């Protein structure tokens, strides 16, 4: 339709009629004169509206689902971030608790041996300087660290410092094949040299080929001249196997180290040696053996069976002895009186 004066007048007239019908319908209430026309329109246009609604609703639902999906995705991402933050916090608390225990244990070792130590954290592992078993710690020359200083933790000997930078240092671990340390047996004072074997026990060559050694004996560091690279008394490990003595000049032992080299975290570099050799005082107390329960079986002695294999009569108690040793059982089941064979019961009668 073209936009003319007549069309505009017709539009205004239709709008006026619509408002008039609405006003009449509202004022009429249930008795509205247009109620019949409204019902007729509902009858005609109702099925059309249902069809259109059925066609349009899936599209609307899909749009709403996409919108809600985005909101749910954002909420899920937020929950995941909160969960990750909570896990990180819990993990941090657990790690701090573990480090606190390690530090406390190391300080006890340092106190027992009178070692002056500089605490450090392991920040890297691997072949930093061409060595197979090394770690890097976060202390260096600026912290007073020098080459050939002993490194320990709360369990015992970790290694020795080999390379020093301004703020970091490389430590050669005691299980490295190039590592050797002088050792001394607990109590017996037998001397030897321990060498690393990677993930296998340390190999120790005792200087005395006839030394009496058994499984479970423990070793500490013997110490070096001027306390470099090793201070004395640091726990090394426990004997796990002893090679049979073949009459040689030395004797070979295999020692399980106290330190777990695959789980190092907090260590201490000995920056001041003890004024006196602590000897065995740094070693932990030996665990007490667990007592094994014993069962005592008490056997009540009974009369021996008769020689002829027949059951021994129990009697009515009249033939029982008056005192211990008064009667002795005979082969026929009766009691043999001691002495001259006279029955005291018969004598009384």
Coordinates of C-alpha atoms in Angstrom, one line a residue:
X1 CA 0.0 0.0 0.0
X2 CA 1.3 3.4 -0.9
X3 CA 1.7 6.0 1.8
X4 CA -1.2 8.4 0.9
X5 CA -3.4 10.6 2.9
X6 CA -6.3 8.1 2.6
X7 CA -4.1 5.3 3.9
X8 CA -3.0 7.3 6.9
X9 CA -6.6 8.3 7.8
X10 CA -7.6 4.6 7.5
X11 CA -4.8 3.6 9.9
X12 CA -5.8 6.2 12.4
X13 CA -9.5 5.1 12.2
X14 CA -8.5 1.4 12.8
X15 CA -6.4 2.3 15.8
X16 CA -9.3 4.4 17.2
X17 CA -11.7 1.5 16.7
X18 CA -9.3 -0.9 18.4
X19 CA -9.0 1.3 21.5
X20 CA -12.7 1.7 21.6
X21 CA -13.2 -2.1 21.5
X22 CA -10.6 -2.6 24.2
X23 CA -12.4 0.0 26.4
X24 CA -15.8 -1.6 25.9
X25 CA -14.3 -5.1 26.6
X26 CA -12.7 -3.9 29.9
X27 CA -15.8 -2.1 31.2
X28 CA -18.1 -5.0 30.2
X29 CA -16.2 -7.6 32.2
X30 CA -17.8 -11.1 31.9
X31 CA -20.8 -9.5 30.0
X32 CA -18.6 -7.9 27.5
X33 CA -20.3 -7.5 24.1
X34 CA -17.1 -8.6 22.3
X35 CA -16.8 -11.8 24.3
X36 CA -18.4 -13.8 21.5
X37 CA -16.1 -12.4 18.9
X38 CA -13.1 -13.1 21.1
X39 CA -14.1 -16.8 21.5
X40 CA -14.6 -17.1 17.8
X41 CA -11.2 -15.7 17.2
X42 CA -9.7 -18.1 19.7
X43 CA -11.4 -21.0 17.9
X44 CA -10.1 -19.9 14.5
X45 CA -6.6 -18.8 15.5
X46 CA -5.9 -21.2 18.4
X47 CA -4.6 -24.1 16.2
X48 CA -2.5 -21.7 14.2
X49 CA -0.9 -20.3 17.4
X50 CA -0.2 -23.9 18.6
X51 CA 1.5 -24.8 15.3
X52 CA 3.6 -21.7 15.3
X53 CA 4.5 -22.2 19.0
X54 CA 5.5 -25.8 18.3
X55 CA 7.8 -24.7 15.5
X56 CA 9.3 -21.7 17.3
X57 CA 9.7 -23.2 20.8
X58 CA 12.6 -25.6 19.9
X59 CA 14.5 -22.7 18.4
X60 CA 13.9 -20.6 21.5
X61 CA 14.9 -23.5 23.8
X62 CA 18.1 -24.0 21.8
X63 CA 18.9 -20.3 22.1
X64 CA 18.2 -20.5 25.9
X65 CA 20.3 -23.7 26.2
X66 CA 23.2 -22.0 24.4
X67 CA 22.9 -19.1 26.7
X68 CA 22.6 -21.2 29.8
X69 CA 25.5 -23.4 28.6
X70 CA 27.8 -20.5 28.4
X71 CA 26.7 -19.5 32.0
X72 CA 27.2 -23.1 33.2
X73 CA 30.6 -23.2 31.5
X74 CA 31.7 -20.0 33.2
X75 CA 30.4 -21.3 36.6
X76 CA 32.2 -24.6 36.0
X77 CA 35.5 -22.8 35.1
X78 CA 35.1 -20.7 38.3
X79 CA 34.5 -23.8 40.4
X80 CA 37.5 -25.5 38.9
X81 CA 39.7 -22.5 39.6
X82 CA 38.5 -22.4 43.2
X83 CA 39.1 -26.2 43.6
X84 CA 42.6 -25.9 42.1
X85 CA 43.4 -23.0 44.5
X86 CA 42.1 -25.1 47.4
X87 CA 44.2 -28.1 46.4
X88 CA 47.2 -25.8 46.0
X89 CA 46.7 -24.4 49.5
X90 CA 46.3 -27.8 51.0
X91 CA 49.3 -29.1 49.1
X92 CA 51.3 -26.1 50.3
X93 CA 50.3 -26.7 53.9
X94 CA 51.3 -30.4 53.6
X95 CA 54.6 -29.5 52.0
X96 CA 55.4 -26.9 54.6
X97 CA 54.6 -29.4 57.3
X98 CA 56.9 -32.0 55.7
X99 CA 59.7 -29.4 55.4
X100 CA 59.3 -28.3 59.0
X101 CA 59.7 -32.0 60.1
X102 CA 62.8 -32.3 57.8
X103 CA 64.3 -29.1 59.2
X104 CA 63.6 -30.1 62.8
X105 CA 65.2 -33.5 62.2
X106 CA 68.3 -32.0 60.6
X107 CA 68.7 -29.5 63.4
X108 CA 68.7 -32.3 65.9
X109 CA 71.5 -34.1 63.9
X110 CA 73.5 -30.9 63.7
X111 CA 73.0 -30.3 67.5
X112 CA 74.1 -33.9 68.3
X113 CA 77.3 -33.5 66.2
X114 CA 77.9 -29.8 67.0
X115 CA 78.0 -29.0 63.3
X116 CA 77.5 -25.4 62.2
X117 CA 75.2 -25.8 59.1
X118 CA 73.7 -23.5 56.5
X119 CA 70.2 -24.7 55.5
X120 CA 69.4 -25.1 51.8
X121 CA 66.7 -26.2 49.5
X122 CA 67.2 -28.6 46.6
X123 CA 66.2 -26.8 43.4
X124 CA 67.5 -29.1 40.7
X125 CA 68.8 -32.7 40.2
X126 CA 70.7 -34.3 37.4
X127 CA 74.0 -34.2 35.5
X128 CA 74.7 -30.5 36.2
X129 CA 78.5 -30.8 35.9
X130 CA 78.8 -34.2 34.1
X131 CA 78.2 -36.2 37.2
X132 CA 75.6 -38.9 37.3
X133 CA 74.2 -38.2 40.7
X134 CA 74.1 -34.5 41.7
X135 CA 71.8 -31.9 43.1
X136 CA 71.8 -28.2 43.0
X137 CA 71.0 -26.2 46.2
X138 CA 70.0 -22.6 46.5
X139 CA 73.0 -21.4 48.5
X140 CA 76.4 -20.3 47.2
X141 CA 79.5 -18.2 47.7
X142 CA 77.4 -15.3 48.9
X143 CA 76.2 -17.5 51.7
X144 CA 79.7 -18.7 52.8
X145 CA 79.6 -21.9 50.9
X146 CA 82.9 -23.3 49.6
X147 CA 84.1 -26.3 47.6
X148 CA 84.6 -29.6 49.5
X149 CA 82.1 -28.9 52.3
X150 CA 80.1 -31.8 53.8
X151 CA 76.4 -31.9 53.0
X152 CA 73.9 -33.7 55.3
X153 CA 70.2 -33.9 56.2
X154 CA 68.2 -35.3 59.1
X155 CA 69.1 -38.9 58.1
X156 CA 72.8 -38.7 57.5
X157 CA 75.4 -38.1 54.8
X158 CA 74.1 -36.6 51.6
X159 CA 77.4 -35.7 49.8
X160 CA 80.0 -33.0 49.3
X161 CA 80.0 -29.7 47.5
X162 CA 81.9 -29.8 44.2
X163 CA 81.0 -26.5 42.4
X164 CA 80.1 -23.2 43.9
X165 CA 78.4 -20.2 42.2
X166 CA 77.3 -16.9 43.7
X167 CA 73.9 -18.1 44.8
X168 CA 73.9 -21.8 44.0
X169 CA 76.1 -24.9 44.5
X170 CA 76.4 -28.4 43.1
X171 CA 76.5 -31.3 45.4
X172 CA 77.9 -34.7 44.4
X173 CA 75.8 -37.4 46.1
X174 CA 77.3 -40.2 48.2
X175 CA 75.8 -42.8 45.9
X176 CA 77.7 -41.6 42.8
X177 CA 80.3 -44.0 41.5
X178 CA 82.9 -41.3 41.7
X179 CA 82.2 -40.7 45.4
X180 CA 84.5 -42.1 48.1
X181 CA 84.4 -41.4 51.9
X182 CA 86.3 -42.8 54.8
X183 CA 84.1 -44.7 57.3
X184 CA 84.4 -46.1 60.8
X185 CA 82.3 -49.0 62.2
X186 CA 80.2 -48.3 65.2
X187 CA 81.7 -49.7 68.5
X188 CA 84.5 -51.7 66.8
X189 CA 86.1 -48.6 65.2
X190 CA 87.1 -50.7 62.1
X191 CA 88.1 -48.3 59.3
X192 CA 87.3 -48.5 55.6
X193 CA 86.3 -46.7 52.5
X194 CA 82.8 -46.5 51.1
X195 CA 82.1 -45.9 47.4
X196 CA 78.8 -45.2 45.6
X197 CA 77.1 -47.6 43.3
X198 CA 74.2 -45.6 42.0
X199 CA 70.9 -47.1 43.1
X200 CA 72.6 -50.1 44.7
X201 CA 74.0 -50.2 48.3
X202 CA 77.3 -48.6 49.0
X203 CA 80.4 -50.8 48.7
X204 CA 82.7 -50.6 51.7
X205 CA 86.3 -52.0 51.8
X206 CA 87.4 -52.6 55.4
X207 CA 91.1 -52.3 56.0
X208 CA 91.1 -55.3 58.3
X209 CA 90.3 -58.4 56.3
X210 CA 89.6 -60.4 59.5
X211 CA 87.3 -57.8 61.1
X212 CA 84.2 -59.2 62.8
X213 CA 81.2 -57.6 61.1
X214 CA 77.6 -58.7 61.0
X215 CA 74.4 -57.5 59.3
X216 CA 72.9 -54.5 61.0
X217 CA 76.2 -52.9 62.1
X218 CA 76.3 -49.2 61.4
X219 CA 78.9 -46.8 60.0
X220 CA 79.8 -43.1 60.3
X221 CA 82.2 -40.9 58.5
X222 CA 85.8 -41.1 59.7
X223 CA 86.5 -37.4 58.8
X224 CA 89.2 -35.8 56.6
X225 CA 92.2 -33.7 57.3
X226 CA 91.2 -30.2 58.2
X227 CA 87.6 -31.5 58.0
X228 CA 87.4 -31.2 54.2
X229 CA 85.7 -32.7 52.4
X230 CA 84.2 -34.6 55.3
X231 CA 83.6 -33.9 58.9
X232 CA 83.6 -36.9 61.4
X233 CA 80.6 -38.7 62.9
X234 CA 78.0 -38.2 60.2
X235 CA 75.8 -41.3 59.8
X236 CA 76.5 -43.2 56.6
X237 CA 74.4 -46.4 56.6
X238 CA 73.8 -49.9 57.9
X239 CA 75.4 -53.1 56.8
X240 CA 73.1 -55.2 54.7
X241 CA 75.5 -57.9 53.5
X242 CA 79.0 -59.1 54.3
X243 CA 81.1 -61.0 51.8
X244 CA 82.7 -64.1 53.3
X245 CA 86.3 -63.5 54.4
X246 CA 88.7 -65.0 51.9
X247 CA 91.8 -64.3 53.8
X248 CA 92.5 -61.2 51.8
X249 CA 93.9 -57.9 53.2
X250 CA 90.5 -56.2 53.1
X251 CA 86.9 -57.3 53.6
X252 CA 84.0 -56.2 51.5
X253 CA 80.7 -55.0 53.0
X254 CA 77.5 -53.7 51.3
X255 CA 75.9 -50.8 53.2
X256 CA 72.3 -49.4 52.8
X257 CA 72.6 -45.6 53.2
X258 CA 70.5 -43.9 55.7
X259 CA 69.6 -41.1 53.2
X260 CA 67.1 -41.6 50.4
X261 CA 68.8 -39.9 47.5
X262 CA 65.7 -39.9 45.3
X263 CA 63.7 -37.7 47.7
X264 CA 65.9 -34.9 48.9
X265 CA 64.4 -31.6 49.7
X266 CA 65.9 -29.8 52.7
X267 CA 69.7 -30.2 53.3
X268 CA 72.4 -28.6 55.3
X269 CA 75.9 -27.6 54.3
X270 CA 78.4 -27.9 57.2
X271 CA 80.1 -24.5 57.3
X272 CA 81.7 -25.1 60.7
X273 CA 83.2 -28.4 61.8
X274 CA 82.8 -29.7 65.4
X275 CA 85.7 -29.0 67.8
X276 CA 85.5 -32.6 68.9
X277 CA 84.9 -35.8 67.0
X278 CA 81.3 -36.8 67.9
X279 CA 82.1 -40.5 67.1
X280 CA 78.8 -42.5 67.4
X281 CA 76.7 -39.9 69.2
X282 CA 74.9 -38.7 66.1
X283 CA 73.7 -42.2 65.2
X284 CA 70.0 -42.7 66.2
X285 CA 69.1 -45.0 68.9
X286 CA 68.8 -48.6 67.8
X287 CA 65.3 -49.9 67.6
X288 CA 64.3 -52.2 70.4
X289 CA 63.5 -55.7 69.2
X290 CA 59.8 -56.6 69.3
X291 CA 59.3 -59.3 71.9
X292 CA 57.8 -62.5 70.5
X293 CA 54.9 -64.0 72.5
X294 CA 55.8 -67.4 74.0
X295 CA 53.3 -70.1 74.8
X296 CA 54.1 -72.4 77.8
X297 CA 52.4 -75.8 77.7
X298 CA 52.1 -77.4 81.1
X299 CA 51.7 -81.2 81.0
X300 CA 50.0 -82.8 84.0
X301 CA 51.9 -86.1 84.8
X302 CA 49.6 -89.1 85.0
X303 CA 50.1 -92.8 85.9
X304 CA 52.0 -94.7 83.3
X305 CA 50.1 -97.3 81.3
X306 CA 50.4 -100.9 82.5
X307 CA 52.8 -103.2 80.8
X308 CA 50.1 -105.5 79.6
X309 CA 48.4 -102.7 77.8
X310 CA 45.2 -102.9 79.8
X311 CA 43.6 -99.8 81.3
X312 CA 44.9 -99.0 84.8
X313 CA 42.1 -99.0 87.3
X314 CA 41.3 -95.6 88.9
X315 CA 40.4 -97.0 92.3
X316 CA 38.1 -95.5 94.9
X317 CA 40.8 -93.5 96.7
X318 CA 41.4 -96.0 99.4
X319 CA 44.8 -97.1 98.0
X320 CA 46.1 -93.6 97.6
X321 CA 49.4 -92.8 99.4
X322 CA 49.3 -90.9 102.7
X323 CA 52.3 -88.7 101.7
X324 CA 54.4 -88.0 98.6
X325 CA 56.5 -91.0 97.7
X326 CA 54.7 -93.4 100.1
X327 CA 53.6 -95.7 97.3
X328 CA 55.0 -96.5 93.9
X329 CA 52.8 -97.8 91.0
X330 CA 53.4 -101.4 90.0
X331 CA 53.0 -103.1 86.6
X332 CA 49.7 -104.7 87.7
X333 CA 48.1 -101.3 88.5
X334 CA 48.4 -101.6 92.3
X335 CA 50.7 -99.5 94.5
X336 CA 54.0 -100.9 95.8
X337 CA 54.7 -99.7 99.3
X338 CA 58.2 -98.6 100.1
X339 CA 60.6 -100.2 102.5
X340 CA 59.9 -103.8 103.5
X341 CA 56.9 -104.1 101.4
X342 CA 54.5 -104.1 104.3
X343 CA 51.3 -102.2 103.7
X344 CA 50.8 -99.7 106.5
X345 CA 47.1 -100.0 106.2
X346 CA 47.3 -103.7 106.9
X347 CA 49.7 -103.1 109.9
X348 CA 47.2 -100.7 111.4
X349 CA 44.4 -103.3 111.0

